[in-house]
């Protein structure tokens, strides 16, 4: 038999308080960090960036609060239909659809834009491929 003090402790769960410390400073996300270093004084015209120049895009990809891409895998029809959903796409979703299909090497008809929710739906479980493509593109 349990003692009354044990019952009291079990009934009153500890409360957790989340707060920010007064000396809290925000941390820059990975998207805004650069790997470039200042040029040495010996070579003032040398560039340290070895990456190809970024082409202008009219779409961006938002991130979750944990700085991950908002990409989710779904299984419908009892597991027969596998889908991957890309969320937080801002801007021109049709150009994102075309770029994604070209980057993954799949048919454009396998990528669908849901205009109501703004999500991009890709046929098949392709989360890892999409994440690699987004990292390669610098998004």
PDB file of C-alpha atoms in Angstrom:
ATOM      1  CA  UNK A   1       0.000   0.000   0.000  1.00  0.00           C
ATOM      2  CA  UNK A   2       1.275   3.470  -0.860  1.00  0.00           C
ATOM      3  CA  UNK A   3       1.796   6.012   1.845  1.00  0.00           C
ATOM      4  CA  UNK A   4      -0.181   9.293   1.639  1.00  0.00           C
ATOM      5  CA  UNK A   5       2.996  11.329   1.034  1.00  0.00           C
ATOM      6  CA  UNK A   6       3.794   9.185  -2.036  1.00  0.00           C
ATOM      7  CA  UNK A   7       0.314   9.737  -3.414  1.00  0.00           C
ATOM      8  CA  UNK A   8       0.640  13.472  -2.898  1.00  0.00           C
ATOM      9  CA  UNK A   9       3.968  13.611  -4.742  1.00  0.00           C
ATOM     10  CA  UNK A  10       2.562  11.538  -7.611  1.00  0.00           C
ATOM     11  CA  UNK A  11      -0.515  13.752  -7.959  1.00  0.00           C
ATOM     12  CA  UNK A  12       1.413  17.036  -8.073  1.00  0.00           C
ATOM     13  CA  UNK A  13       3.646  16.961 -11.138  1.00  0.00           C
ATOM     14  CA  UNK A  14       6.544  19.408 -11.235  1.00  0.00           C
ATOM     15  CA  UNK A  15       5.928  22.453 -13.384  1.00  0.00           C
ATOM     16  CA  UNK A  16       8.548  23.420 -15.943  1.00  0.00           C
ATOM     17  CA  UNK A  17       9.149  27.048 -16.717  1.00  0.00           C
ATOM     18  CA  UNK A  18      10.858  28.069 -19.929  1.00  0.00           C
ATOM     19  CA  UNK A  19      12.285  31.561 -20.013  1.00  0.00           C
ATOM     20  CA  UNK A  20      15.083  33.500 -21.621  1.00  0.00           C
ATOM     21  CA  UNK A  21      18.008  34.590 -19.519  1.00  0.00           C
ATOM     22  CA  UNK A  22      18.591  38.355 -19.335  1.00  0.00           C
ATOM     23  CA  UNK A  23      21.932  38.047 -21.123  1.00  0.00           C
ATOM     24  CA  UNK A  24      20.491  35.917 -23.933  1.00  0.00           C
ATOM     25  CA  UNK A  25      21.733  36.758 -27.414  1.00  0.00           C
ATOM     26  CA  UNK A  26      20.276  35.356 -30.626  1.00  0.00           C
ATOM     27  CA  UNK A  27      22.429  33.020 -32.679  1.00  0.00           C
ATOM     28  CA  UNK A  28      22.621  33.373 -36.434  1.00  0.00           C
ATOM     29  CA  UNK A  29      21.116  30.494 -38.346  1.00  0.00           C
ATOM     30  CA  UNK A  30      23.197  28.335 -40.677  1.00  0.00           C
ATOM     31  CA  UNK A  31      21.779  30.058 -43.723  1.00  0.00           C
ATOM     32  CA  UNK A  32      23.457  33.364 -42.885  1.00  0.00           C
ATOM     33  CA  UNK A  33      26.892  32.098 -41.900  1.00  0.00           C
ATOM     34  CA  UNK A  34      29.634  32.466 -44.485  1.00  0.00           C
ATOM     35  CA  UNK A  35      32.779  30.477 -45.049  1.00  0.00           C
ATOM     36  CA  UNK A  36      34.666  33.275 -46.759  1.00  0.00           C
ATOM     37  CA  UNK A  37      37.821  34.624 -45.158  1.00  0.00           C
ATOM     38  CA  UNK A  38      39.329  38.031 -45.818  1.00  0.00           C
ATOM     39  CA  UNK A  39      41.822  38.139 -48.676  1.00  0.00           C
ATOM     40  CA  UNK A  40      45.496  38.197 -47.754  1.00  0.00           C
ATOM     41  CA  UNK A  41      47.407  41.476 -48.257  1.00  0.00           C
ATOM     42  CA  UNK A  42      49.809  39.752 -50.707  1.00  0.00           C
ATOM     43  CA  UNK A  43      47.029  39.040 -53.190  1.00  0.00           C
ATOM     44  CA  UNK A  44      44.429  41.825 -53.040  1.00  0.00           C
ATOM     45  CA  UNK A  45      42.578  40.659 -56.182  1.00  0.00           C
ATOM     46  CA  UNK A  46      42.365  36.995 -55.170  1.00  0.00           C
ATOM     47  CA  UNK A  47      38.939  35.643 -54.326  1.00  0.00           C
ATOM     48  CA  UNK A  48      38.567  33.080 -51.573  1.00  0.00           C
ATOM     49  CA  UNK A  49      35.149  31.829 -52.631  1.00  0.00           C
ATOM     50  CA  UNK A  50      35.529  28.654 -54.709  1.00  0.00           C
ATOM     51  CA  UNK A  51      31.799  28.109 -55.244  1.00  0.00           C
ATOM     52  CA  UNK A  52      29.993  28.868 -58.452  1.00  0.00           C
ATOM     53  CA  UNK A  53      28.059  32.154 -58.553  1.00  0.00           C
ATOM     54  CA  UNK A  54      24.476  31.799 -57.404  1.00  0.00           C
ATOM     55  CA  UNK A  55      21.810  32.238 -60.028  1.00  0.00           C
ATOM     56  CA  UNK A  56      18.988  34.564 -59.021  1.00  0.00           C
ATOM     57  CA  UNK A  57      15.918  32.686 -57.839  1.00  0.00           C
ATOM     58  CA  UNK A  58      12.396  33.891 -57.299  1.00  0.00           C
ATOM     59  CA  UNK A  59      11.684  31.401 -54.499  1.00  0.00           C
ATOM     60  CA  UNK A  60      13.029  30.714 -51.027  1.00  0.00           C
ATOM     61  CA  UNK A  61      12.735  27.833 -48.582  1.00  0.00           C
ATOM     62  CA  UNK A  62      11.870  28.544 -44.968  1.00  0.00           C
ATOM     63  CA  UNK A  63      13.175  26.445 -42.113  1.00  0.00           C
ATOM     64  CA  UNK A  64      11.627  24.960 -38.994  1.00  0.00           C
ATOM     65  CA  UNK A  65      12.484  26.391 -35.542  1.00  0.00           C
ATOM     66  CA  UNK A  66      15.183  23.712 -35.236  1.00  0.00           C
ATOM     67  CA  UNK A  67      16.764  24.982 -38.500  1.00  0.00           C
ATOM     68  CA  UNK A  68      15.784  21.903 -40.523  1.00  0.00           C
ATOM     69  CA  UNK A  69      14.017  21.846 -43.861  1.00  0.00           C
ATOM     70  CA  UNK A  70      10.250  21.351 -43.655  1.00  0.00           C
ATOM     71  CA  UNK A  71      10.197  18.094 -45.635  1.00  0.00           C
ATOM     72  CA  UNK A  72       7.893  15.270 -44.576  1.00  0.00           C
ATOM     73  CA  UNK A  73       7.218  11.765 -45.896  1.00  0.00           C
ATOM     74  CA  UNK A  74       3.680  10.385 -46.096  1.00  0.00           C
ATOM     75  CA  UNK A  75       2.228   6.974 -46.868  1.00  0.00           C
ATOM     76  CA  UNK A  76      -1.350   6.846 -48.138  1.00  0.00           C
ATOM     77  CA  UNK A  77      -3.732   4.160 -49.451  1.00  0.00           C
ATOM     78  CA  UNK A  78      -2.552   1.625 -46.905  1.00  0.00           C
ATOM     79  CA  UNK A  79       1.105   2.269 -47.686  1.00  0.00           C
ATOM     80  CA  UNK A  80       0.823   1.830 -51.463  1.00  0.00           C
ATOM     81  CA  UNK A  81       1.176   5.534 -52.288  1.00  0.00           C
ATOM     82  CA  UNK A  82       4.384   7.142 -50.991  1.00  0.00           C
ATOM     83  CA  UNK A  83       4.626  10.924 -50.996  1.00  0.00           C
ATOM     84  CA  UNK A  84       7.079  13.592 -49.876  1.00  0.00           C
ATOM     85  CA  UNK A  85       5.731  17.027 -48.919  1.00  0.00           C
ATOM     86  CA  UNK A  86       7.891  20.167 -48.989  1.00  0.00           C
ATOM     87  CA  UNK A  87       6.492  23.004 -46.886  1.00  0.00           C
ATOM     88  CA  UNK A  88       7.491  26.646 -46.315  1.00  0.00           C
ATOM     89  CA  UNK A  89       8.199  27.397 -49.975  1.00  0.00           C
ATOM     90  CA  UNK A  90       7.865  31.130 -50.541  1.00  0.00           C
ATOM     91  CA  UNK A  91       7.784  32.905 -53.871  1.00  0.00           C
ATOM     92  CA  UNK A  92       7.243  31.332 -57.278  1.00  0.00           C
ATOM     93  CA  UNK A  93       6.212  27.759 -56.539  1.00  0.00           C
ATOM     94  CA  UNK A  94       6.007  26.764 -60.208  1.00  0.00           C
ATOM     95  CA  UNK A  95       9.648  27.638 -60.836  1.00  0.00           C
ATOM     96  CA  UNK A  96      10.545  25.705 -57.664  1.00  0.00           C
ATOM     97  CA  UNK A  97       8.601  22.741 -59.039  1.00  0.00           C
ATOM     98  CA  UNK A  98      10.518  22.882 -62.345  1.00  0.00           C
ATOM     99  CA  UNK A  99      13.905  23.280 -60.616  1.00  0.00           C
ATOM    100  CA  UNK A 100      13.180  20.464 -58.164  1.00  0.00           C
ATOM    101  CA  UNK A 101      12.121  18.056 -60.911  1.00  0.00           C
ATOM    102  CA  UNK A 102      15.210  18.914 -62.953  1.00  0.00           C
ATOM    103  CA  UNK A 103      17.511  18.641 -59.929  1.00  0.00           C
ATOM    104  CA  UNK A 104      16.144  15.254 -58.878  1.00  0.00           C
ATOM    105  CA  UNK A 105      16.006  13.945 -62.447  1.00  0.00           C
ATOM    106  CA  UNK A 106      12.323  13.062 -62.295  1.00  0.00           C
ATOM    107  CA  UNK A 107       9.363  13.850 -64.516  1.00  0.00           C
ATOM    108  CA  UNK A 108       7.644  17.194 -63.903  1.00  0.00           C
ATOM    109  CA  UNK A 109       4.307  15.390 -63.607  1.00  0.00           C
ATOM    110  CA  UNK A 110       5.596  13.624 -60.465  1.00  0.00           C
ATOM    111  CA  UNK A 111       5.767  16.997 -58.678  1.00  0.00           C
ATOM    112  CA  UNK A 112       2.469  18.682 -57.756  1.00  0.00           C
ATOM    113  CA  UNK A 113       1.839  22.154 -56.337  1.00  0.00           C
ATOM    114  CA  UNK A 114      -1.047  22.338 -53.874  1.00  0.00           C
ATOM    115  CA  UNK A 115      -2.259  25.916 -54.365  1.00  0.00           C
ATOM    116  CA  UNK A 116      -4.554  25.818 -51.346  1.00  0.00           C
ATOM    117  CA  UNK A 117      -1.864  24.959 -48.784  1.00  0.00           C
ATOM    118  CA  UNK A 118       1.204  26.092 -50.732  1.00  0.00           C
ATOM    119  CA  UNK A 119       2.895  22.714 -50.325  1.00  0.00           C
ATOM    120  CA  UNK A 120       4.898  20.887 -52.978  1.00  0.00           C
ATOM    121  CA  UNK A 121       4.061  17.165 -53.195  1.00  0.00           C
ATOM    122  CA  UNK A 122       6.590  14.795 -54.786  1.00  0.00           C
ATOM    123  CA  UNK A 123       5.821  11.176 -55.671  1.00  0.00           C
ATOM    124  CA  UNK A 124       7.879   8.688 -53.663  1.00  0.00           C
ATOM    125  CA  UNK A 125       9.890   8.948 -50.463  1.00  0.00           C
ATOM    126  CA  UNK A 126      12.593  11.407 -51.543  1.00  0.00           C
ATOM    127  CA  UNK A 127      13.371  13.377 -48.376  1.00  0.00           C
ATOM    128  CA  UNK A 128      17.109  12.695 -48.385  1.00  0.00           C
ATOM    129  CA  UNK A 129      17.424  13.480 -52.110  1.00  0.00           C
ATOM    130  CA  UNK A 130      15.529  16.766 -51.727  1.00  0.00           C
ATOM    131  CA  UNK A 131      17.634  17.806 -48.706  1.00  0.00           C
ATOM    132  CA  UNK A 132      20.860  17.088 -50.618  1.00  0.00           C
ATOM    133  CA  UNK A 133      19.585  19.087 -53.607  1.00  0.00           C
ATOM    134  CA  UNK A 134      18.608  22.048 -51.416  1.00  0.00           C
ATOM    135  CA  UNK A 135      22.020  22.052 -49.714  1.00  0.00           C
ATOM    136  CA  UNK A 136      23.754  21.835 -53.091  1.00  0.00           C
ATOM    137  CA  UNK A 137      21.697  24.749 -54.384  1.00  0.00           C
ATOM    138  CA  UNK A 138      22.484  26.799 -51.286  1.00  0.00           C
ATOM    139  CA  UNK A 139      18.907  27.223 -50.095  1.00  0.00           C
TER     140      UNK A 139
END
